[in-house]
C-alpha positions in Angstrom: -1.3 17.9 -18.1 -2.9 19.5 -15.1 -1.2 18.5 -12.0 -1.6 21.5 -9.7 -4.6 22.0 -7.4 -6.6 25.1 -8.3 -10.0 24.4 -7.0 -10.2 24.3 -3.3 -11.6 26.8 -0.8 -9.4 29.9 -1.2 -9.8 31.6 2.1 -9.6 28.6 4.4 -7.0 28.9 7.0 -4.5 26.0 6.9 -3.9 24.7 10.3 -2.7 21.4 11.7 -5.4 19.5 13.5 -8.4 21.1 11.8 -10.7 19.3 9.4 -9.6 20.4 5.9 -11.2 19.4 2.7 -9.1 17.7 0.1 -7.3 20.1 -2.2 -8.1 17.8 -5.1 -11.7 17.1 -3.9 -13.6 19.5 -6.0 -11.7 18.9 -9.2 -12.2 15.1 -8.9 -15.9 15.5 -8.0 -16.4 17.7 -11.0 -14.4 15.6 -13.4 -11.9 18.3 -14.1 -8.9 16.7 -12.5 -6.8 14.9 -15.1 -5.3 11.4 -14.5 -2.8 9.6 -16.6 -5.6 7.8 -18.3 -7.0 11.2 -19.5 -3.9 11.8 -21.6 -4.6 11.5 -25.4 -1.8 13.5 -27.1 -2.1 14.3 -30.7 -0.8 11.8 -33.2 -0.5 9.1 -30.6 -0.3 5.3 -31.2 -1.8 2.6 -29.1 0.3 -0.2 -27.6 -0.9 -3.6 -26.3 0.6 -7.0 -25.6 0.1 -10.6 -26.7 0.0 -12.6 -23.5 1.1 -16.2 -22.9 -2.4 -17.6 -22.2 -0.8 -20.7 -20.8 0.7 -20.9 -17.2 4.0 -22.7 -17.9 5.6 -23.5 -21.3 8.7 -23.3 -23.3 8.6 -20.9 -26.3 9.7 -22.6 -29.5 8.5 -19.9 -31.9 6.6 -16.6 -32.3 5.1 -15.8 -35.7 4.3 -12.1 -36.0 4.4 -12.0 -39.9 0.6 -11.8 -40.3 0.2 -9.3 -37.5 2.8 -7.0 -39.0 0.8 -6.8 -42.3 -2.5 -5.9 -40.7 -3.8 -2.4 -41.6 -2.9 0.2 -39.0 -0.1 -1.8 -37.4 3.1 0.1 -37.0 5.4 -2.4 -35.3 5.3 -5.7 -33.6 8.1 -6.3 -31.1 9.4 -9.4 -29.5 12.2 -10.3 -27.1 14.9 -9.8 -29.8 13.9 -6.1 -30.0 14.5 -5.5 -26.3 17.8 -3.8 -25.4 19.3 -4.0 -22.0 18.8 -6.9 -19.5 15.1 -7.4 -20.3 14.7 -7.9 -16.6 12.6 -5.8 -14.3 11.9 -6.0 -10.6 12.4 -3.9 -7.5 14.7 -6.1 -5.5 14.9 -9.3 -7.5 15.1 -8.6 -11.2 13.8 -11.9 -12.5 10.8 -10.7 -14.6 11.3 -10.2 -18.3 9.7 -7.3 -20.1 8.9 -9.7 -23.0 9.3 -13.4 -22.5 11.9 -15.0 -24.8 12.4 -18.6 -24.1 9.8 -19.5 -21.4 6.5 -18.3 -20.0 5.7 -18.7 -16.3 2.1 -17.4 -16.0 -0.9 -16.8 -18.2 -0.6 -13.0 -18.2 3.0 -12.9 -19.3 3.8 -10.5 -22.2 5.2 -12.2 -25.2 4.9 -9.6 -28.0 4.3 -5.9 -28.0 2.2 -4.3 -30.8 2.0 -0.6 -31.8 -1.0 0.4 -33.9 -2.8 3.5 -35.1 -6.0 2.7 -33.2 -7.4 0.2 -30.7 -9.2 -1.9 -33.3 -6.1 -2.5 -35.3 -4.2 -3.2 -32.1 -6.7 -5.9 -31.0 -6.8 -7.5 -34.5 -3.1 -7.7 -34.7 -2.7 -9.2 -31.2 -5.3 -11.9 -32.1 -3.3 -13.1 -35.1 0.1 -13.5 -33.4 0.9 -17.2 -33.4 3.0 -18.8 -30.6 4.5 -22.2 -30.6 4.6 -23.4 -27.0 5.8 -26.6 -25.5 3.7 -27.1 -22.4 5.5 -27.6 -19.0 4.0 -29.0 -15.8 2.2 -26.3 -14.0 2.6 -25.7 -10.3 -0.2 -23.9 -8.6 0.2 -24.5 -4.8 2.9 -24.2 -2.2 3.3 -27.9 -1.4 3.6 -28.9 -5.0 6.2 -26.2 -5.6 8.3 -27.5 -2.7 8.3 -31.1 -3.7 11.8 -32.4 -4.4 11.0 -33.5 -7.9 8.9 -30.4 -8.7 9.4 -28.8 -12.1 11.6 -25.7 -11.7 9.9 -22.4 -12.6 13.3 -20.6 -12.6 16.2 -22.7 -13.6 19.6 -22.5 -11.9 18.2 -21.8 -8.4 19.8 -23.9 -5.7 16.7 -23.5 -3.6 14.4 -24.8 -6.3 11.1 -23.0 -6.2 11.7 -21.4 -2.9 12.2 -17.7 -3.4 13.3 -17.0 0.1 13.0 -18.5 3.5 13.9 -17.2 6.9 13.3 -17.6 10.6 12.9 -15.4 13.7 13.8 -16.9 17.0 13.7 -15.1 20.4 14.1 -16.5 23.9 13.9 -20.2 24.0 12.1 -20.3 20.7 10.2 -23.5 19.9 11.5 -25.4 22.9 9.5 -23.1 25.3 6.2 -24.4 24.1 6.7 -27.6 26.0 6.6 -25.6 29.3 3.3 -23.9 28.5 0.4 -25.3 30.6 -2.2 -24.0 28.1 -1.7 -24.5 24.4 -3.8 -24.0 21.3 -3.1 -24.5 17.6 -4.8 -24.0 14.3 -4.1 -23.6 10.6 -5.5 -20.6 8.6 -5.5 -19.7 5.0 -6.3 -16.5 3.0 -6.7 -16.2 -0.7 -5.1 -13.7 -3.2 -6.8 -10.4 -3.3 -7.0 -7.7 -6.1 -6.6 -4.0 -5.5 -9.7 -3.1 -7.6 -8.6 0.5 -8.1 -10.8 2.8 -10.3 -8.0 3.6 -12.7 -6.4 0.6 -14.3 -2.7 0.4 -15.1 -1.9 2.9 -17.9 0.3 5.6 -19.2 1.6 7.5 -22.2 5.2 7.8 -23.3 7.2 9.5 -26.1 10.9 9.9 -27.0 12.6 13.1 -28.1 15.0 13.1 -31.0 17.9 13.4 -28.5 16.7 10.1 -26.9 15.1 11.7 -23.8 12.1 9.5 -22.7 9.0 11.2 -21.3 6.3 9.3 -19.5 3.0 10.2 -17.8 2.0 7.1 -15.9 -0.2 6.0 -13.0 2.5 5.0 -10.6 3.3 5.0 -6.9 7.1 5.3 -7.4 8.1 7.7 -10.3 11.7 8.0 -9.2 12.2 4.3 -8.8 10.5 3.7 -12.2 13.5 5.4 -13.9 15.9 2.8 -12.5 13.6 -0.1 -13.4 13.2 1.1 -17.0 16.9 2.0 -17.4 18.0 -1.4 -16.1 15.5 -3.4 -18.2 16.0 -1.4 -21.4 19.6 -0.2 -21.2 18.7 3.5 -21.0 20.3 6.3 -19.1 18.1 7.0 -16.1 18.9 10.7 -16.2 17.3 10.8 -19.7 14.0 9.4 -18.4 11.4 11.8 -17.1 8.4 10.4 -15.3 5.3 12.5 -14.3 2.8 11.0 -11.9 -0.5 12.9 -11.7 -3.1 12.0 -9.1 -3.8 8.3 -9.2 -7.2 6.7 -9.3 -6.2 4.4 -6.5 -3.1 2.3 -6.1 -3.2 0.3 -2.8 0.2 -1.2 -3.7 -0.8 -2.5 -7.1 1.2 0.3 -8.8 4.2 0.0 -6.5 6.5 -1.4 -9.2 6.5 -1.5 -12.9 3.3 -2.4 -14.6 3.1 -0.7 -18.0 6.3 1.4 -17.6 8.9 -0.8 -19.4 6.5 -1.9 -22.1 5.6 1.8 -22.8 9.2 2.8 -22.8 10.0 0.0 -25.3 7.1 1.1 -27.5 8.2 4.7 -27.4 11.7 3.7 -28.6 10.1 2.3 -31.7 7.5 5.0 -32.4 9.6 7.6 -34.3 8.9 10.3 -31.7 5.1 9.7 -31.7 3.5 9.3 -28.3 2.2 5.9 -27.4 -0.6 5.0 -25.0 -1.2 1.8 -23.1 -4.2 1.1 -20.9 -5.0 -2.4 -19.5 -8.5 -3.6 -19.5 -10.0 -4.7 -16.2 -9.7 -8.4 -17.2 -6.1 -7.8 -18.3 -5.4 -6.1 -15.0 -6.8 -9.0 -13.0 -4.8 -11.6 -14.9 -1.6 -9.7 -15.4 -1.4 -7.2 -12.5 -0.1 -7.8 -9.0 -2.2 -9.5 -6.3 -2.0 -9.8 -2.5 -0.2 -13.0 -1.6 -2.3 -16.0 -0.8 -1.1 -17.4 2.5 -1.1 -20.4 4.8 -0.4 -19.9 8.4 0.1 -22.5 11.1 -0.1 -21.2 14.7 0.6 -22.7 18.1 0.3 -20.3 21.1 1.1 -21.1 24.7 0.3 -19.4 27.9 0.1 -19.9 31.6 -3.2 -20.5 33.3 -3.7 -16.8 34.0 -3.5 -15.9 30.4 0.1 -14.6 30.3 1.6 -15.5 26.9 4.7 -17.6 27.1 5.5 -19.0 23.6 4.5 -18.7 20.0 5.4 -21.1 17.1 4.3 -19.9 13.7 4.8 -21.0 10.1 4.0 -18.6 7.3 4.0 -19.7 3.7 3.3 -17.3 0.9 2.4 -18.0 -2.8 4.4 -15.4 -4.6 3.4 -16.4 -8.1 5.6 -16.6 -11.1 8.1 -13.8 -10.3 9.6 -12.5 -7.1 8.5 -8.8 -7.4 8.2 -7.9 -3.6 7.6 -11.4 -2.3 10.6 -11.4 0.0 9.8 -8.1 1.4 6.1 -9.0 2.0 7.3 -12.2 3.8 9.6 -10.1 6.0 6.7 -7.9 7.2 4.4 -10.9 7.5 6.9 -12.6 9.8 7.7 -9.4 11.7 4.0 -8.9 12.5 3.1 -12.6 13.0 3.3 -12.3 16.8 0.9 -9.4 16.9 0.9 -6.6 19.4 1.8 -8.8 22.4 4.7 -9.5 24.8 5.8 -13.0 24.0 9.1 -14.0 25.5 9.7 -17.1 23.4 9.1 -17.0 19.7 9.8 -19.2 16.7 8.5 -17.9 13.4 9.5 -19.6 10.1 8.5 -18.2 6.8 8.7 -19.1 3.1 7.8 -17.3 -0.1 7.4 -19.8 -2.9 7.3 -19.5 -6.7 4.2 -21.0 -8.5 2.7 -20.5 -11.9 0.0 -18.3 -10.5 -0.3 -14.5 -11.2 2.5 -12.4 -9.7 1.9 -11.4 -6.1 3.2 -8.2 -4.6 2.4 -5.2 -2.6 -1.1 -4.5 -1.3 -2.3 -2.3 1.6 -1.4 -4.2 4.7 1.7 -5.7 2.9 1.9 -9.2 4.5 0.4 -7.9 7.7 -3.3 -8.4 6.7 -2.6 -12.1 6.3 -0.9 -12.8 9.6 -3.3 -10.5 11.6 -6.0 -13.0 10.7 -4.0 -15.9 12.1 -2.8 -14.2 15.3 -6.0 -12.6 16.2 -8.0 -15.8 15.6 -5.6 -17.8 17.8 -5.9 -15.2 20.5 -9.7 -15.7 20.7 -9.3 -19.5 20.6 -6.9 -19.2 23.5 -9.2 -16.8 25.4 -12.0 -19.4 25.1 -9.8 -22.2 26.3 -8.9 -20.1 29.3 -12.5 -19.0 29.8 -11.2 -15.5 29.7 -12.6 -12.3 28.2 -10.9 -11.7 24.9 -10.3 -8.0 25.5 -8.8 -8.8 29.0 -6.5 -11.3 27.4 -5.2 -8.8 25.0 -4.9 -6.0 27.6 -3.0 -8.3 29.8 -0.4 -9.0 27.1 -0.3 -5.7 25.3 3.1 -4.2 24.4 4.0 -0.9 25.9 6.8 1.5 25.1 10.1 0.0 26.3 9.0 -3.6 25.7 10.6 -5.8 23.2 8.2 -7.0 20.5 8.0 -10.7 19.5 10.9 -10.1 17.1 13.1 -8.6 19.8 13.0 -5.0 18.8 12.8 -2.5 21.6 9.8 -0.2 21.1 11.2 3.3 21.7 8.5 5.1 19.8 4.8 5.7 20.7 3.0 2.5 21.4 -0.7 3.0 22.0 -2.1 -0.5 22.1 -3.4 -0.2 25.6 -4.8 3.2 24.7 -6.8 1.7 21.8 -8.2 -1.1 24.1 -9.1 1.3 26.8 -11.0 3.6 24.4 -12.7 0.7 22.7 -13.9 -0.7 26.0 -15.4 2.6 26.9 -17.5 2.9 23.7 -21.2 2.4 24.3 -21.4 -0.1 21.4 -18.9 -2.3 23.2 -20.3 -1.8 26.7 -23.8 -2.8 25.5 -22.8 -5.7 23.3 -24.4 -8.4 25.4 -27.7 -6.6 25.3 -27.4 -6.2 21.5 -26.5 -9.8 20.8 -29.4 -11.0 23.0 -31.9 -9.2 20.8 -31.2 -11.3 17.6 -34.4 -12.3 15.8 -35.6 -15.8 14.8 -33.1 -17.8 12.8 -30.5 -15.1 13.5 -27.4 -15.0 15.6 -25.6 -11.9 16.7 -21.9 -11.8 17.6 -19.2 -9.3 18.4 -15.6 -9.9 17.5 -12.4 -8.1 18.5 -9.1 -7.6 16.8 -6.0 -5.7 17.8 -3.6 -4.9 15.0 -0.5 -2.9 14.1 1.4 -2.0 11.0 5.0 -0.9 10.6 6.0 2.4 9.0 8.6 2.8 6.4 10.8 0.5 4.4 12.5 -1.1 7.4 16.2 -1.6 7.9 18.5 -2.1 4.9 18.2 1.1 2.8 17.8 4.8 3.3 14.2 5.7 3.8 14.3 9.4 3.0 12.5 12.3 1.3 13.5 15.7 0.0 11.0 18.5 -0.1 11.2 21.8 -2.0 9.0 24.9 -1.6 9.1 28.0 -3.8 7.8 31.5 -3.4 6.4 32.4 -6.8 6.4 36.0 -8.3 2.7 36.4 -7.5 3.4 35.8 -3.8 2.0 32.3 -3.6 3.9 29.2 -2.4 4.4 26.1 -4.5 5.2 22.7 -2.9 7.0 20.3 -5.1 5.8 16.9 -3.9 7.8 13.9 -4.9 5.5 11.2 -3.5 2.3 10.4 -5.4 -1.1 11.0 -3.9 -3.0 7.9 -4.9 -6.1 9.1 -3.1 -5.0 9.0 0.5 -4.8 12.8 0.8 -1.1 13.4 1.5 -1.1 16.4 -0.8 -3.6 18.1 1.4 -1.5 17.3 4.5 1.5 19.0 2.8 -0.5 22.1 2.2 -1.6 22.1 5.8 2.0 21.8 7.0 3.1 24.7 4.8 0.1 26.8 5.8 0.7 26.2 9.5 4.4 27.2 9.4 4.1 30.0 6.9 0.8 31.4 8.1 -0.9 31.1 4.8 -4.5 30.4 3.7 -5.4 27.8 1.1 -5.4 30.3 -1.7 -1.7 30.8 -1.3 -0.6 27.2 -1.4 -0.2 25.0 -4.5 1.0 21.4 -4.5 2.7 20.0 -7.6 2.4 16.3 -8.1 5.6 14.2 -8.7 7.6 15.0 -11.8 11.2 13.7 -11.8 12.4 16.8 -13.7 10.9 19.3 -11.1 10.9 17.4 -7.8 13.5 15.7 -5.8 13.7 11.9 -5.0 11.5 11.0 -2.0 10.8 7.3 -2.3 7.5 5.6 -3.1 4.0 6.3 -1.9 3.7 3.2 0.2 4.6 1.6 3.6 2.8 4.2 5.7 5.8 6.5 5.1 4.4 9.0 2.7 3.3 11.9 4.9 5.8 11.0 7.7 9.0 11.3 5.6 8.0 14.0 3.2 6.1 15.9 5.9 9.3 16.0 8.1 11.3 17.1 5.1 8.7 19.8 4.3 8.7 21.1 7.8 12.5 21.7 7.4 12.0 23.3 4.0 9.2 25.6 5.3 11.3 26.7 8.3 14.2 27.4 5.9 11.9 29.4 3.7 10.4 31.3 6.6 13.9 32.3 7.9 15.0 33.3 4.5 11.9 35.5 3.8 12.1 37.3 7.1 15.7 38.0 6.6 15.1 39.3 3.1 12.2 41.4 4.3 14.4 43.1 6.9 16.1 44.8 3.9 12.8 46.4 2.8 12.0 47.5 6.4 15.5 48.9 7.0 15.8 46.7 10.1 19.0 45.5 11.8 17.5 42.1 12.1 14.2 40.3 11.4 13.2 39.8 15.0 9.9 41.8 14.9 8.7 40.4 11.6 6.1 37.7 11.1 4.5 35.9 8.2 0.7 36.5 7.7 -1.5 35.5 4.8 0.0 37.2 1.7 2.3 39.5 3.6 5.2 39.9 6.0 4.2 42.2 8.8 6.4 44.4 11.0 4.6 44.1 14.3 5.8 47.4 16.0 4.6 49.5 13.1 1.9 47.2 11.6 3.4 47.8 8.2 2.9 45.0 5.6 5.3 43.9 2.8 3.4 41.8 0.2 5.0 38.4 -0.5 4.5 39.2 -4.2 7.1 41.9 -3.8 9.6 39.5 -2.5 8.7 36.8 -5.0 9.3 39.1 -7.9 12.3 40.9 -6.5 14.7 38.0 -5.9 16.0 35.4 -8.2 14.1 32.1 -8.5 17.0 30.2 -6.8 16.7 32.6 -3.9 13.0 32.0 -3.6 13.4 28.3 -3.1 14.1 26.3 0.1 14.6 22.6 0.7 14.6 20.1 3.5 15.4 16.4 3.8 14.3 13.8 6.3 14.9 10.1 7.1 12.7 7.5 8.7 14.4 6.2 11.9 15.4 2.5 11.9 15.6 -0.1 14.6 19.1 -0.5 16.1 18.6 -3.8 17.9 21.1 -6.5 17.0 18.8 -9.3 16.0 19.9 -12.8 15.1 16.8 -13.7 13.0 15.7 -12.5 9.6 19.2 -12.3 8.1 18.0 -13.4 4.7 16.0 -10.2 4.2 18.0 -7.5 2.5 15.5 -4.9 3.3 12.2 -4.7 5.2 13.2 -6.1 8.6 12.9 -5.0 11.2 11.0 -1.7 11.8 11.0 0.8 14.7 7.7 2.6 14.4 4.2 1.1 14.2 0.6 2.4 14.0 -1.9 0.5 16.1 -5.7 -0.1 16.1 -8.4 -2.0 18.0 -11.4 -3.0 15.9 -14.8 -4.5 16.9 -17.2 -6.0 14.4 -20.9 -6.4 15.3 -22.4 -9.0 13.0 -25.7 -10.7 12.4 -25.6 -14.2 11.0 -28.5 -15.7 9.1 -28.7 -19.4 10.2 -30.6 -20.4 7.1 -28.4 -18.8 4.4 -25.1 -18.3 6.1 -25.2 -14.7 5.1 -23.2 -12.4 7.4 -24.3 -8.8 7.8 -21.9 -6.4 9.6 -24.3 -4.2 11.4 -21.9 -1.9 13.3 -18.2 -1.4 13.1 -15.9 0.3 15.6 -12.3 1.3 14.8 -10.0 2.9 17.4 -6.8 4.0 15.8 -3.5 5.2 17.3 -1.4 6.8 14.6 0.1 9.6 16.5 -1.4 13.1 16.2 -4.1 13.6 13.7 -3.2 16.4 11.2 -6.5 16.4 9.4 -9.4 14.7 11.1 -11.4 14.6 7.9 -8.7 12.8 5.9 -7.9 10.6 8.9 -11.4 9.3 9.1 -11.6 8.8 5.4 -8.5 6.7 5.5 -9.9 4.6 8.3 -13.3 4.2 6.6 -11.7 3.2 3.3 -9.4 0.7 4.9 -12.2 -0.9 6.9 -14.4 -1.1 3.8 -11.5 -2.8 1.9 -10.9 -5.1 4.8 -14.5 -6.1 4.9 -14.3 -7.1 1.3 -11.2 -9.2 2.2 -13.2 -10.7 5.0 -16.5 -11.5 3.4 -16.4 -11.7 -0.4 -13.1 -11.1 -2.2 -11.5 -14.2 -3.6 -9.8 -14.2 -7.0 -10.6 -17.9 -7.5 -7.4 -18.9 -9.3 -7.6 -22.3 -10.9 -4.6 -23.8 -12.7 -3.1 -20.3 -12.9 -6.2 -18.7 -14.5 -8.1 -16.0 -12.6 -11.8 -16.9 -12.8 -13.2 -13.9 -10.9 -11.6 -11.7 -13.5 -13.8 -8.6 -13.6 -15.8 -6.5 -11.2 -18.9 -8.4 -12.4 -17.6 -11.6 -10.7 -15.1 -10.3 -8.2 -17.3 -8.9 -5.5 -16.1 -5.9 -3.6 -18.2 -4.0 -1.1 -20.3 -1.1 -2.3 -21.8 1.7 -0.3 -24.8 -0.4 0.7 -22.6 -3.2 2.0 -20.5 -1.0 4.4 -22.0 -0.5 7.8 -21.9 2.7 9.9 -18.3 2.9 11.0 -17.3 4.7 14.2 -13.8 5.9 14.0 -12.1 7.0 17.2 -8.6 8.2 17.8 -6.2 8.0 20.7 -4.4 11.0 22.2 -0.9 9.8 21.4 1.9 11.7 19.7 4.9 10.3 18.0 7.7 12.7 18.9 9.7 11.9 15.7 6.7 12.5 13.4 5.7 15.7 11.6 3.6 17.5 14.3 3.5 14.2 16.1 1.8 12.0 13.4 2.4 8.5 12.2 1.1 6.7 9.1 -2.6 5.6 9.1 -3.0 4.3 5.6 -2.5 0.6 6.2 -3.3 -0.4 9.8 -7.1 -0.1 9.3 -6.9 -2.9 6.6 -5.7 -5.5 9.0 -8.6 -5.5 11.5 -11.8 -6.4 9.7 -11.0 -10.0 8.7 -10.1 -11.2 12.2 -12.7 -9.1 13.8 -15.5 -10.5 11.7 -14.2 -14.0 12.0 -14.0 -13.7 15.8 -17.6 -12.3 15.7 -18.6 -15.5 13.8 -16.7 -17.5 16.4 -18.8 -16.0 19.1 -21.9 -17.1 17.1 -20.6 -20.7 17.0 -19.0 -20.7 13.6 -15.3 -21.4 14.0 -13.9 -20.6 10.6 -10.2 -20.8 9.6 -10.3 -19.9 5.9 -11.1 -16.6 4.3 -13.2 -15.2 2.8 -16.0 -15.9 5.2 -18.6 -16.7 2.5 -22.1 -18.0 3.2 -21.1 -21.4 1.9 -18.2 -21.7 4.4 -20.4 -20.4 7.2 -23.2 -22.8 6.5 -20.8 -25.7 6.1 -19.3 -25.0 9.6 -22.8 -24.6 11.1 -24.0 -27.8 9.6 -21.0 -29.8 10.6 -21.3 -28.6 14.1 -25.0 -29.8 14.3 -23.9 -33.3 13.1 
C-alpha cells in the first residue's frame, strides 16, 4: 500500500500562510494514489451480506443450506458464528454485526458470505432464505412517540426515545410572555447522504497468531479497534488498522461500516485476505445519513430588535440504531440559538428511534439542521420589525466575553461581527438592490443572508487529544506520522507546512504517513473541526522537540559548548558565525532511530461553565471554541417553473488564522457546494423505510455547472490557542447555504419552511400566495 506522499513540488518552501498545493494532489490527479478500494491482494476472497429487505420483523429462521453449496462459496456466516457481544456503536452499542432475532431496518445485515469471486458471492446471497414475522413499522417521529407504539428496542423505559434533554437559561420559556414582538414557525429538513466518491470498503486478513490486519476507508482507525474488539471479542492490541487517503467521508465513515463484518469474515478465511465493497445502492440503504429533523421556533424581541427570549423544540429521526444520535442532538441543541445574545432560552430536544436507515454524523453534525431554523426565524423577525436583516444580526451578535444561548462564556476568538462587517463591505452586497431590480420578465431576484457557527472538537465529557510523532530519516528527510485521516480536507498538507515552518525545510524534505495503528499514536477521529487543531498543536510541540534535539546533537559535530549559534536550514544545520553546514543526513544516519524521533501531545480546551442543562449528554456538550461565517446567496427565481438559480454566492469565514489560503478556499467552496445541494435538491425520499433516491442517478447532487461563482473572504482573527492561530474550517461552511437561499427566496415572496427548496415547493408557495 502506498500511503506516503512522493509527488509534490520538491523545492517549494513550506511556510505558514502561503498558498501551498496539496501534497497528495498530483498523485490523485494522475490516478497513482492508492485508496483502500484499490487493494486487491493475491488470493483474496470477496465478502458481502444478505440484508433484511424489510424494515421491522422478527427473525424466525435463516436457511443458508443452498447458499453454502453454491460453487465458489467458502463460508456463509450468521449470528451464531459471531463471537463477542455482537454489538457495535460508538457511544451506544445497540447495533448488531449480524441480526439474530430481529431486524430493525431494511439494510440490516443478516448473513455474511465469503466467496471466491463477486459472481459467486452475488448468487449465494440471492438464495439465502429468511423466515420473517413482520412487525409494525414506525417511520416518523410522532408515531414513534405514541404511547402504544411498537417498541423498536425492547426493554427501554423511554420507549422509542433514544435521548431527550433541555437547555434553560435565564427565565427560560416564561420570558416569552414579556416580549412585545414575537414570531414563530415550524421547519423541517430531510435526511441527506454523504455521496462520497469512494464507497464504504476495505480488506482484512488474519495472521496465524491471530493478529488482524485491516486496510479500510475510515475516519477513525484507532477507535475502530475498540469497536471491532468489543463486537467480536478480540484483543484490541492484536488489531492493526491502516487508513490511506479517503475518497471523501464527510462523517459517513465516522463509525464502523464494513469494519466488523470484514473482521468477522477474516476470522473465517483461513488466513486469506477478504475484500468488501458496498455498491452505491447498498451504501444509500445501509450507510449512515444526516438526521432528518423537525424544529419549532418561537423568538421574542423588544421593538428595537434586541432579542429577549427563544423557545425551540428540536426533534431528530435517528433511525433504527443510536449510532451518534445523542451526540448529534447535543450539538443541534447547543447551536439552536445561533450566534446571538439571547438572555432567556428554553431549548428542548429529542432523538427518536424509527425503522428508517441509521442516521449519524455528517458535515455540520446537527448544526446544519438548526441553522436553517434559527436563520429563517431571524429573517421573519426582521420583517415583522421592518428592520434590515443584517442590522438585526449585527445588533445581537455575540462578542468575546458574552455568554452564548447555552450559558457558555466565550473566551476564545469570536468573529461574528467581523464577518458581518466584511460581508457588508463587499460590492456584491452593497449593490444588491440594483442587482435585484434588474430581473427579467417572469423572473424574480433575491438576496438572502445567514450567519452561522460550528463548534470545534468533541465537547465536554472525554479527552479530545492528539499525539504527533516526527522522525529524522537516515537520508536527512523528515517523516510525520499522522494519526488522523485525510479524507480530502487537506490536513496532511497543513502538517507538512507546520513542520516545514518550524524546521526550515522545503517540500522535498517532508513526508507524511497516513494513519496506521502500528506506526502512529492515537489522535482521535478526523471529524468535528478538530483534526488540524489538535494534531497541529501536537505536531508543533513535536517539531520544537525535534529542533532542540537536532541542534543539541549538532553541537557535538561543531565542537561547540552549546547550540546557540546553530540554525536549521533546508537539508542542513548551519553554524552562523562560520557558515559551515552539517547535512541532516549525517545526523539521521549517525544516531539511533529512537534518538531521531520526537513527539508532542495536545488537548482541545473545554468549556468550564457550570451549566444546569444538557445533563443527559455524556459527551458533546458544551463546547468552548467555534468557527463563524456570514453567507449571502444571490438567487434568481423563475416564476413559471419555480426553478431557483444561485447566481452569486458570498462566504465570509472566521476560522482563525489561515494556514494555507488555497486549502482554506477549497474547504469553503466544497462546503458551500454541498450546502447548496442540501438547500435545493438533495432529499433521500425515504418511504416506509426504503430509500427511493438510492443512487446518484436519482439522488441529485450539484455538479460543477450547478455551483455559482463563490467569493470566499476571510477575517483577520486569530485564535490564540490554535496552531499558529487557526481554528477548524471544515464544517461551518456547510451550515450557511440552506438558510441563505431560503431567505433569498423569502425576499422574493416565497416563504418556505421545508427543505429542500425544490421547484415544486416554490411553485406551490407562489401559487398559494396568489390565491
